[in-house]
Amino acid sequence: MTEGVDFDVASAEEIAGQRDEVVAAVTDHAGTVARELALLQGGDYGQETFKTNAGKWTLKYEAGTVQYLRFKGKAGGETYVVSSQQPPDPDELATAMRDYDAFVRAYNDFVRSKEGVLDDVEIDFPAVESTDTVVSERDRVVGRIREVADVMAGELHRYDGVDYGTFTARVNGKRWELKREESRASYLRVGGQGGTYLVSQYEPPSAPDVRELADDFRDFVAEFNEYVDELEADLGHVTL
């Protein structure tokens, strides 16, 4: 082991401090750009790239704060001037900062290019027709369908003697299912799983669906009545 060796180790503290000071200033200034971009683009998240003679700058933001500011020079390589990871190399930072003013000018030009873009947009929109009449008619028809479905559920409850049950039939190639709880219809669904609910405990069906299926509901009731007639015929043969 060599004794008495005395090498001077250069301190990087001053250079690192200068670098951190520059990065802090850029972060603060670019934060203003990020907030303005968020306002312009109408969202808390996004990114934009700005071209300069020396390369490209990409600013990514989240909730109006800078996520990163990246400079990619035409000569190659890229520098994260602002980053949530490690700070940039001082030499690379110095190269990027020589083009920072050009980045700001590119951003300003970008904003100015949007000025007046909405000046000739017409906001005198046509009147919006009310759906009151259509909705009222839909509710009237659906209400009547529910009334009939409840009657059917009541008859099934009387016959089956249990609190829950279903009645299904095929009408014009579609599966109709009436599910009941005691004497009340829980739902009337057309088309199987993922089909249209003419009666449900949630939102009503659309008016076009009601218009399409209302006539078929008559056939569904006819199928139910035929089912009941068959039951009566079967019971007619019972002797005691």
mmCIF file of C-alpha atoms in Angstrom:
data_model
loop_
_atom_site.group_PDB
_atom_site.id
_atom_site.type_symbol
_atom_site.label_atom_id
_atom_site.label_comp_id
_atom_site.label_asym_id
_atom_site.label_seq_id
_atom_site.Cartn_x
_atom_site.Cartn_y
_atom_site.Cartn_z
ATOM 1 C CA MET A 1 0.000 0.000 0.000
ATOM 2 C CA THR A 2 1.327 3.401 -1.025
ATOM 3 C CA GLU A 3 1.618 5.804 1.848
ATOM 4 C CA GLY A 4 1.603 9.547 1.719
ATOM 5 C CA VAL A 5 -0.368 9.788 -1.528
ATOM 6 C CA ASP A 6 -2.139 13.114 -1.686
ATOM 7 C CA PHE A 7 -4.367 13.738 -4.716
ATOM 8 C CA ASP A 8 -6.591 16.790 -5.068
ATOM 9 C CA VAL A 9 -10.245 15.943 -5.765
ATOM 10 C CA ALA A 10 -12.096 18.721 -7.554
ATOM 11 C CA SER A 11 -15.383 19.727 -6.002
ATOM 12 C CA ALA A 12 -18.502 19.540 -8.180
ATOM 13 C CA GLU A 13 -20.599 21.366 -5.623
ATOM 14 C CA GLU A 14 -20.439 24.753 -7.309
ATOM 15 C CA ILE A 15 -21.231 23.386 -10.780
ATOM 16 C CA ALA A 16 -24.076 21.250 -9.434
ATOM 17 C CA GLY A 17 -25.447 24.245 -7.595
ATOM 18 C CA GLN A 18 -25.411 26.355 -10.743
ATOM 19 C CA ARG A 19 -27.091 23.569 -12.664
ATOM 20 C CA ASP A 20 -29.806 23.189 -10.035
ATOM 21 C CA GLU A 21 -30.369 26.937 -10.037
ATOM 22 C CA VAL A 22 -30.857 26.942 -13.827
ATOM 23 C CA VAL A 23 -33.180 23.916 -13.690
ATOM 24 C CA ALA A 24 -35.274 25.511 -10.952
ATOM 25 C CA ALA A 25 -35.640 28.710 -12.973
ATOM 26 C CA VAL A 26 -36.590 26.791 -16.123
ATOM 27 C CA THR A 27 -39.071 24.643 -14.182
ATOM 28 C CA ASP A 28 -40.774 27.757 -12.867
ATOM 29 C CA HIS A 29 -40.847 29.456 -16.263
ATOM 30 C CA ALA A 30 -41.910 26.334 -18.192
ATOM 31 C CA GLY A 31 -44.609 25.825 -15.566
ATOM 32 C CA THR A 32 -46.259 28.983 -16.864
ATOM 33 C CA VAL A 33 -46.146 27.546 -20.377
ATOM 34 C CA ALA A 34 -47.664 24.284 -19.071
ATOM 35 C CA ARG A 35 -50.555 26.099 -17.398
ATOM 36 C CA GLU A 36 -51.266 28.125 -20.528
ATOM 37 C CA LEU A 37 -51.182 24.991 -22.675
ATOM 38 C CA ALA A 38 -53.603 23.260 -20.307
ATOM 39 C CA LEU A 39 -55.989 26.192 -20.653
ATOM 40 C CA LEU A 40 -55.660 26.249 -24.428
ATOM 41 C CA GLN A 41 -56.047 22.526 -24.941
ATOM 42 C CA GLY A 42 -58.830 22.180 -22.382
ATOM 43 C CA GLY A 43 -57.427 19.372 -20.256
ATOM 44 C CA ASP A 44 -55.192 18.688 -17.294
ATOM 45 C CA TYR A 45 -53.003 16.239 -19.202
ATOM 46 C CA GLY A 46 -51.148 16.596 -22.475
ATOM 47 C CA GLN A 47 -47.977 17.411 -24.325
ATOM 48 C CA GLU A 48 -46.872 19.571 -27.234
ATOM 49 C CA THR A 49 -43.748 19.648 -29.377
ATOM 50 C CA PHE A 50 -42.241 22.879 -30.692
ATOM 51 C CA LYS A 51 -39.679 22.999 -33.495
ATOM 52 C CA THR A 52 -36.764 25.421 -33.584
ATOM 53 C CA ASN A 53 -33.812 25.805 -35.923
ATOM 54 C CA ALA A 54 -31.676 23.817 -33.511
ATOM 55 C CA GLY A 55 -34.073 20.969 -32.795
ATOM 56 C CA LYS A 56 -37.336 20.097 -31.052
ATOM 57 C CA TRP A 57 -38.672 20.831 -27.575
ATOM 58 C CA THR A 58 -41.357 18.632 -26.042
ATOM 59 C CA LEU A 59 -43.276 19.807 -22.994
ATOM 60 C CA LYS A 60 -45.421 17.281 -21.143
ATOM 61 C CA TYR A 61 -47.716 18.488 -18.391
ATOM 62 C CA GLU A 62 -50.112 17.090 -15.838
ATOM 63 C CA ALA A 63 -52.635 19.163 -13.894
ATOM 64 C CA GLY A 64 -50.924 22.315 -15.127
ATOM 65 C CA THR A 65 -47.455 21.374 -13.891
ATOM 66 C CA VAL A 66 -44.429 20.302 -15.921
ATOM 67 C CA GLN A 67 -43.801 16.562 -16.092
ATOM 68 C CA TYR A 68 -40.801 17.000 -18.333
ATOM 69 C CA LEU A 69 -39.240 19.413 -20.790
ATOM 70 C CA ARG A 70 -37.095 17.607 -23.343
ATOM 71 C CA PHE A 71 -34.753 19.072 -25.942
ATOM 72 C CA LYS A 72 -33.741 16.937 -28.901
ATOM 73 C CA GLY A 73 -31.091 18.597 -31.034
ATOM 74 C CA LYS A 74 -30.737 18.127 -34.773
ATOM 75 C CA ALA A 75 -27.198 16.909 -34.188
ATOM 76 C CA GLY A 76 -28.583 14.013 -32.135
ATOM 77 C CA GLY A 77 -29.063 13.184 -28.512
ATOM 78 C CA GLU A 78 -31.718 14.466 -26.147
ATOM 79 C CA THR A 79 -31.657 16.313 -22.859
ATOM 80 C CA TYR A 80 -34.363 16.336 -20.203
ATOM 81 C CA VAL A 81 -33.972 19.920 -19.038
ATOM 82 C CA VAL A 82 -36.800 19.342 -16.557
ATOM 83 C CA SER A 83 -37.539 15.848 -15.348
ATOM 84 C CA SER A 84 -38.943 13.969 -12.382
ATOM 85 C CA GLN A 85 -35.892 11.706 -12.589
ATOM 86 C CA GLN A 86 -32.259 12.828 -12.411
ATOM 87 C CA PRO A 87 -31.073 16.345 -13.269
ATOM 88 C CA PRO A 88 -29.387 16.920 -16.654
ATOM 89 C CA ASP A 89 -25.679 16.884 -17.394
ATOM 90 C CA PRO A 90 -24.313 20.470 -17.098
ATOM 91 C CA ASP A 91 -22.825 20.460 -20.615
ATOM 92 C CA GLU A 92 -26.016 19.121 -22.163
ATOM 93 C CA LEU A 93 -28.052 21.608 -20.145
ATOM 94 C CA ALA A 94 -25.876 24.463 -21.396
ATOM 95 C CA THR A 95 -26.379 23.350 -25.016
ATOM 96 C CA ALA A 96 -30.131 23.118 -24.572
ATOM 97 C CA MET A 97 -30.414 26.459 -22.798
ATOM 98 C CA ARG A 98 -28.776 28.233 -25.716
ATOM 99 C CA ASP A 99 -31.951 27.344 -27.637
ATOM 100 C CA TYR A 100 -34.450 27.973 -24.818
ATOM 101 C CA ASP A 101 -35.397 31.433 -26.058
ATOM 102 C CA ALA A 102 -36.200 29.922 -29.448
ATOM 103 C CA PHE A 103 -38.453 27.382 -27.690
ATOM 104 C CA VAL A 104 -40.380 30.184 -25.970
ATOM 105 C CA ARG A 105 -40.745 32.050 -29.257
ATOM 106 C CA ALA A 106 -42.045 28.878 -30.916
ATOM 107 C CA TYR A 107 -44.590 28.488 -28.128
ATOM 108 C CA ASN A 108 -45.669 32.134 -28.481
ATOM 109 C CA ASP A 109 -46.066 31.695 -32.240
ATOM 110 C CA PHE A 110 -48.147 28.590 -31.589
ATOM 111 C CA VAL A 111 -50.527 30.501 -29.313
ATOM 112 C CA ARG A 112 -50.769 33.458 -31.682
ATOM 113 C CA SER A 113 -51.663 31.074 -34.518
ATOM 114 C CA LYS A 114 -54.843 30.235 -32.608
ATOM 115 C CA GLU A 115 -55.947 33.833 -32.251
ATOM 116 C CA GLY A 116 -59.062 34.621 -34.254
ATOM 117 C CA VAL A 117 -59.672 30.984 -35.188
ATOM 118 C CA LEU A 118 -63.136 31.131 -33.597
ATOM 119 C CA ASP A 119 -64.086 34.624 -34.743
ATOM 120 C CA ASP A 120 -66.360 33.469 -37.575
ATOM 121 C CA VAL A 121 -67.882 30.522 -35.724
ATOM 122 C CA GLU A 122 -71.673 30.947 -35.663
ATOM 123 C CA ILE A 123 -73.285 30.502 -32.247
ATOM 124 C CA ASP A 124 -76.836 31.334 -33.290
ATOM 125 C CA PHE A 125 -77.971 27.713 -33.278
ATOM 126 C CA PRO A 126 -81.326 26.372 -34.486
ATOM 127 C CA ALA A 127 -84.085 25.901 -31.939
ATOM 128 C CA VAL A 128 -84.113 22.496 -30.278
ATOM 129 C CA GLU A 129 -87.334 20.560 -30.614
ATOM 130 C CA SER A 130 -88.881 19.305 -27.385
ATOM 131 C CA THR A 131 -89.277 15.559 -26.858
ATOM 132 C CA ASP A 132 -92.194 16.047 -24.448
ATOM 133 C CA THR A 133 -94.824 14.697 -26.846
ATOM 134 C CA VAL A 134 -92.760 11.662 -27.849
ATOM 135 C CA VAL A 135 -91.816 10.890 -24.247
ATOM 136 C CA SER A 136 -95.425 11.257 -23.115
ATOM 137 C CA GLU A 137 -96.614 8.817 -25.780
ATOM 138 C CA ARG A 138 -93.826 6.382 -24.959
ATOM 139 C CA ASP A 139 -94.684 6.504 -21.252
ATOM 140 C CA ARG A 140 -98.366 5.973 -22.044
ATOM 141 C CA VAL A 141 -97.652 2.862 -24.109
ATOM 142 C CA VAL A 142 -95.061 1.498 -21.681
ATOM 143 C CA GLY A 143 -97.431 2.133 -18.791
ATOM 144 C CA ARG A 144 -100.112 0.085 -20.486
ATOM 145 C CA ILE A 145 -97.635 -2.696 -21.248
ATOM 146 C CA ARG A 146 -96.644 -2.745 -17.595
ATOM 147 C CA GLU A 147 -100.277 -2.949 -16.505
ATOM 148 C CA VAL A 148 -100.856 -5.977 -18.731
ATOM 149 C CA ALA A 149 -97.542 -7.552 -17.672
ATOM 150 C CA ASP A 150 -98.553 -7.165 -14.021
ATOM 151 C CA VAL A 151 -101.871 -8.894 -14.732
ATOM 152 C CA MET A 152 -99.995 -11.743 -16.387
ATOM 153 C CA ALA A 153 -97.617 -11.921 -13.411
ATOM 154 C CA GLY A 154 -100.601 -12.083 -11.060
ATOM 155 C CA GLU A 155 -102.160 -14.957 -12.965
ATOM 156 C CA LEU A 156 -98.847 -16.834 -12.982
ATOM 157 C CA HIS A 157 -98.477 -16.233 -9.262
ATOM 158 C CA ARG A 158 -101.926 -17.690 -8.625
ATOM 159 C CA TYR A 159 -101.202 -20.754 -10.725
ATOM 160 C CA ASP A 160 -97.554 -21.438 -9.811
ATOM 161 C CA GLY A 161 -98.034 -20.783 -6.104
ATOM 162 C CA VAL A 162 -94.456 -19.520 -5.685
ATOM 163 C CA ASP A 163 -93.168 -15.974 -5.322
ATOM 164 C CA TYR A 164 -90.756 -15.960 -8.258
ATOM 165 C CA GLY A 165 -91.053 -17.229 -11.790
ATOM 166 C CA THR A 166 -90.772 -16.540 -15.506
ATOM 167 C CA PHE A 167 -92.808 -16.996 -18.623
ATOM 168 C CA THR A 168 -91.101 -17.137 -22.012
ATOM 169 C CA ALA A 169 -92.336 -17.325 -25.584
ATOM 170 C CA ARG A 170 -90.947 -16.734 -29.075
ATOM 171 C CA VAL A 171 -92.611 -14.011 -31.100
ATOM 172 C CA ASN A 172 -91.484 -13.338 -34.667
ATOM 173 C CA GLY A 173 -88.189 -15.084 -34.000
ATOM 174 C CA LYS A 174 -87.399 -13.187 -30.791
ATOM 175 C CA ARG A 175 -87.373 -14.527 -27.274
ATOM 176 C CA TRP A 176 -89.706 -12.708 -24.906
ATOM 177 C CA GLU A 177 -89.252 -13.230 -21.174
ATOM 178 C CA LEU A 178 -91.534 -12.022 -18.397
ATOM 179 C CA LYS A 179 -89.925 -12.309 -14.993
ATOM 180 C CA ARG A 180 -92.089 -11.749 -11.967
ATOM 181 C CA GLU A 181 -91.841 -11.322 -8.219
ATOM 182 C CA GLU A 182 -95.069 -12.421 -6.613
ATOM 183 C CA SER A 183 -97.856 -10.664 -8.587
ATOM 184 C CA ARG A 184 -95.705 -7.934 -10.133
ATOM 185 C CA ALA A 185 -93.604 -7.972 -13.281
ATOM 186 C CA SER A 186 -89.910 -7.493 -12.483
ATOM 187 C CA TYR A 187 -89.058 -7.077 -16.148
ATOM 188 C CA LEU A 188 -90.205 -7.835 -19.650
ATOM 189 C CA ARG A 189 -87.214 -8.419 -21.892
ATOM 190 C CA VAL A 190 -87.100 -9.001 -25.623
ATOM 191 C CA GLY A 191 -84.118 -10.622 -27.327
ATOM 192 C CA GLY A 192 -82.497 -12.540 -24.509
ATOM 193 C CA GLN A 193 -79.469 -11.414 -22.525
ATOM 194 C CA GLY A 194 -78.498 -7.915 -23.600
ATOM 195 C CA GLY A 195 -81.878 -7.409 -25.268
ATOM 196 C CA THR A 196 -84.447 -4.649 -24.901
ATOM 197 C CA TYR A 197 -86.279 -4.172 -21.615
ATOM 198 C CA LEU A 198 -89.827 -2.995 -22.299
ATOM 199 C CA VAL A 199 -90.539 -3.164 -18.564
ATOM 200 C CA SER A 200 -87.859 -2.830 -15.908
ATOM 201 C CA GLN A 201 -87.083 -1.167 -12.602
ATOM 202 C CA TYR A 202 -84.494 1.024 -14.293
ATOM 203 C CA GLU A 203 -84.699 3.421 -17.245
ATOM 204 C CA PRO A 204 -87.558 3.158 -19.753
ATOM 205 C CA PRO A 205 -86.961 1.849 -23.269
ATOM 206 C CA SER A 206 -86.371 4.211 -26.170
ATOM 207 C CA ALA A 207 -89.338 5.418 -28.197
ATOM 208 C CA PRO A 208 -88.108 3.616 -31.383
ATOM 209 C CA ASP A 209 -87.851 0.327 -29.445
ATOM 210 C CA VAL A 210 -91.379 0.761 -28.103
ATOM 211 C CA ARG A 211 -92.670 1.531 -31.594
ATOM 212 C CA GLU A 212 -90.955 -1.562 -33.005
ATOM 213 C CA LEU A 213 -92.077 -3.988 -30.288
ATOM 214 C CA ALA A 214 -95.514 -2.730 -29.246
ATOM 215 C CA ASP A 215 -97.372 -4.745 -31.905
ATOM 216 C CA ASP A 216 -95.385 -7.880 -31.080
ATOM 217 C CA PHE A 217 -96.445 -7.487 -27.445
ATOM 218 C CA ARG A 218 -99.965 -8.326 -28.583
ATOM 219 C CA ASP A 219 -98.667 -11.609 -29.957
ATOM 220 C CA PHE A 220 -96.796 -12.254 -26.711
ATOM 221 C CA VAL A 221 -100.031 -11.813 -24.751
ATOM 222 C CA ALA A 222 -101.749 -14.156 -27.215
ATOM 223 C CA GLU A 223 -99.016 -16.750 -26.542
ATOM 224 C CA PHE A 224 -99.624 -16.332 -22.824
ATOM 225 C CA ASN A 225 -103.366 -16.782 -23.240
ATOM 226 C CA GLU A 226 -102.773 -19.914 -25.287
ATOM 227 C CA TYR A 227 -100.524 -21.195 -22.517
ATOM 228 C CA VAL A 228 -103.277 -20.569 -19.961
ATOM 229 C CA ASP A 229 -105.865 -22.279 -22.180
ATOM 230 C CA GLU A 230 -103.643 -25.353 -22.361
ATOM 231 C CA LEU A 231 -103.363 -25.360 -18.576
ATOM 232 C CA GLU A 232 -107.131 -25.225 -18.250
ATOM 233 C CA ALA A 233 -107.507 -28.046 -20.749
ATOM 234 C CA ASP A 234 -105.053 -30.180 -18.816
ATOM 235 C CA LEU A 235 -106.864 -29.535 -15.538
ATOM 236 C CA GLY A 236 -110.143 -30.393 -17.233
ATOM 237 C CA HIS A 237 -109.075 -34.032 -17.320
ATOM 238 C CA VAL A 238 -108.418 -34.234 -13.586
ATOM 239 C CA THR A 239 -111.001 -36.295 -11.699
ATOM 240 C CA LEU A 240 -111.337 -36.796 -7.996
#
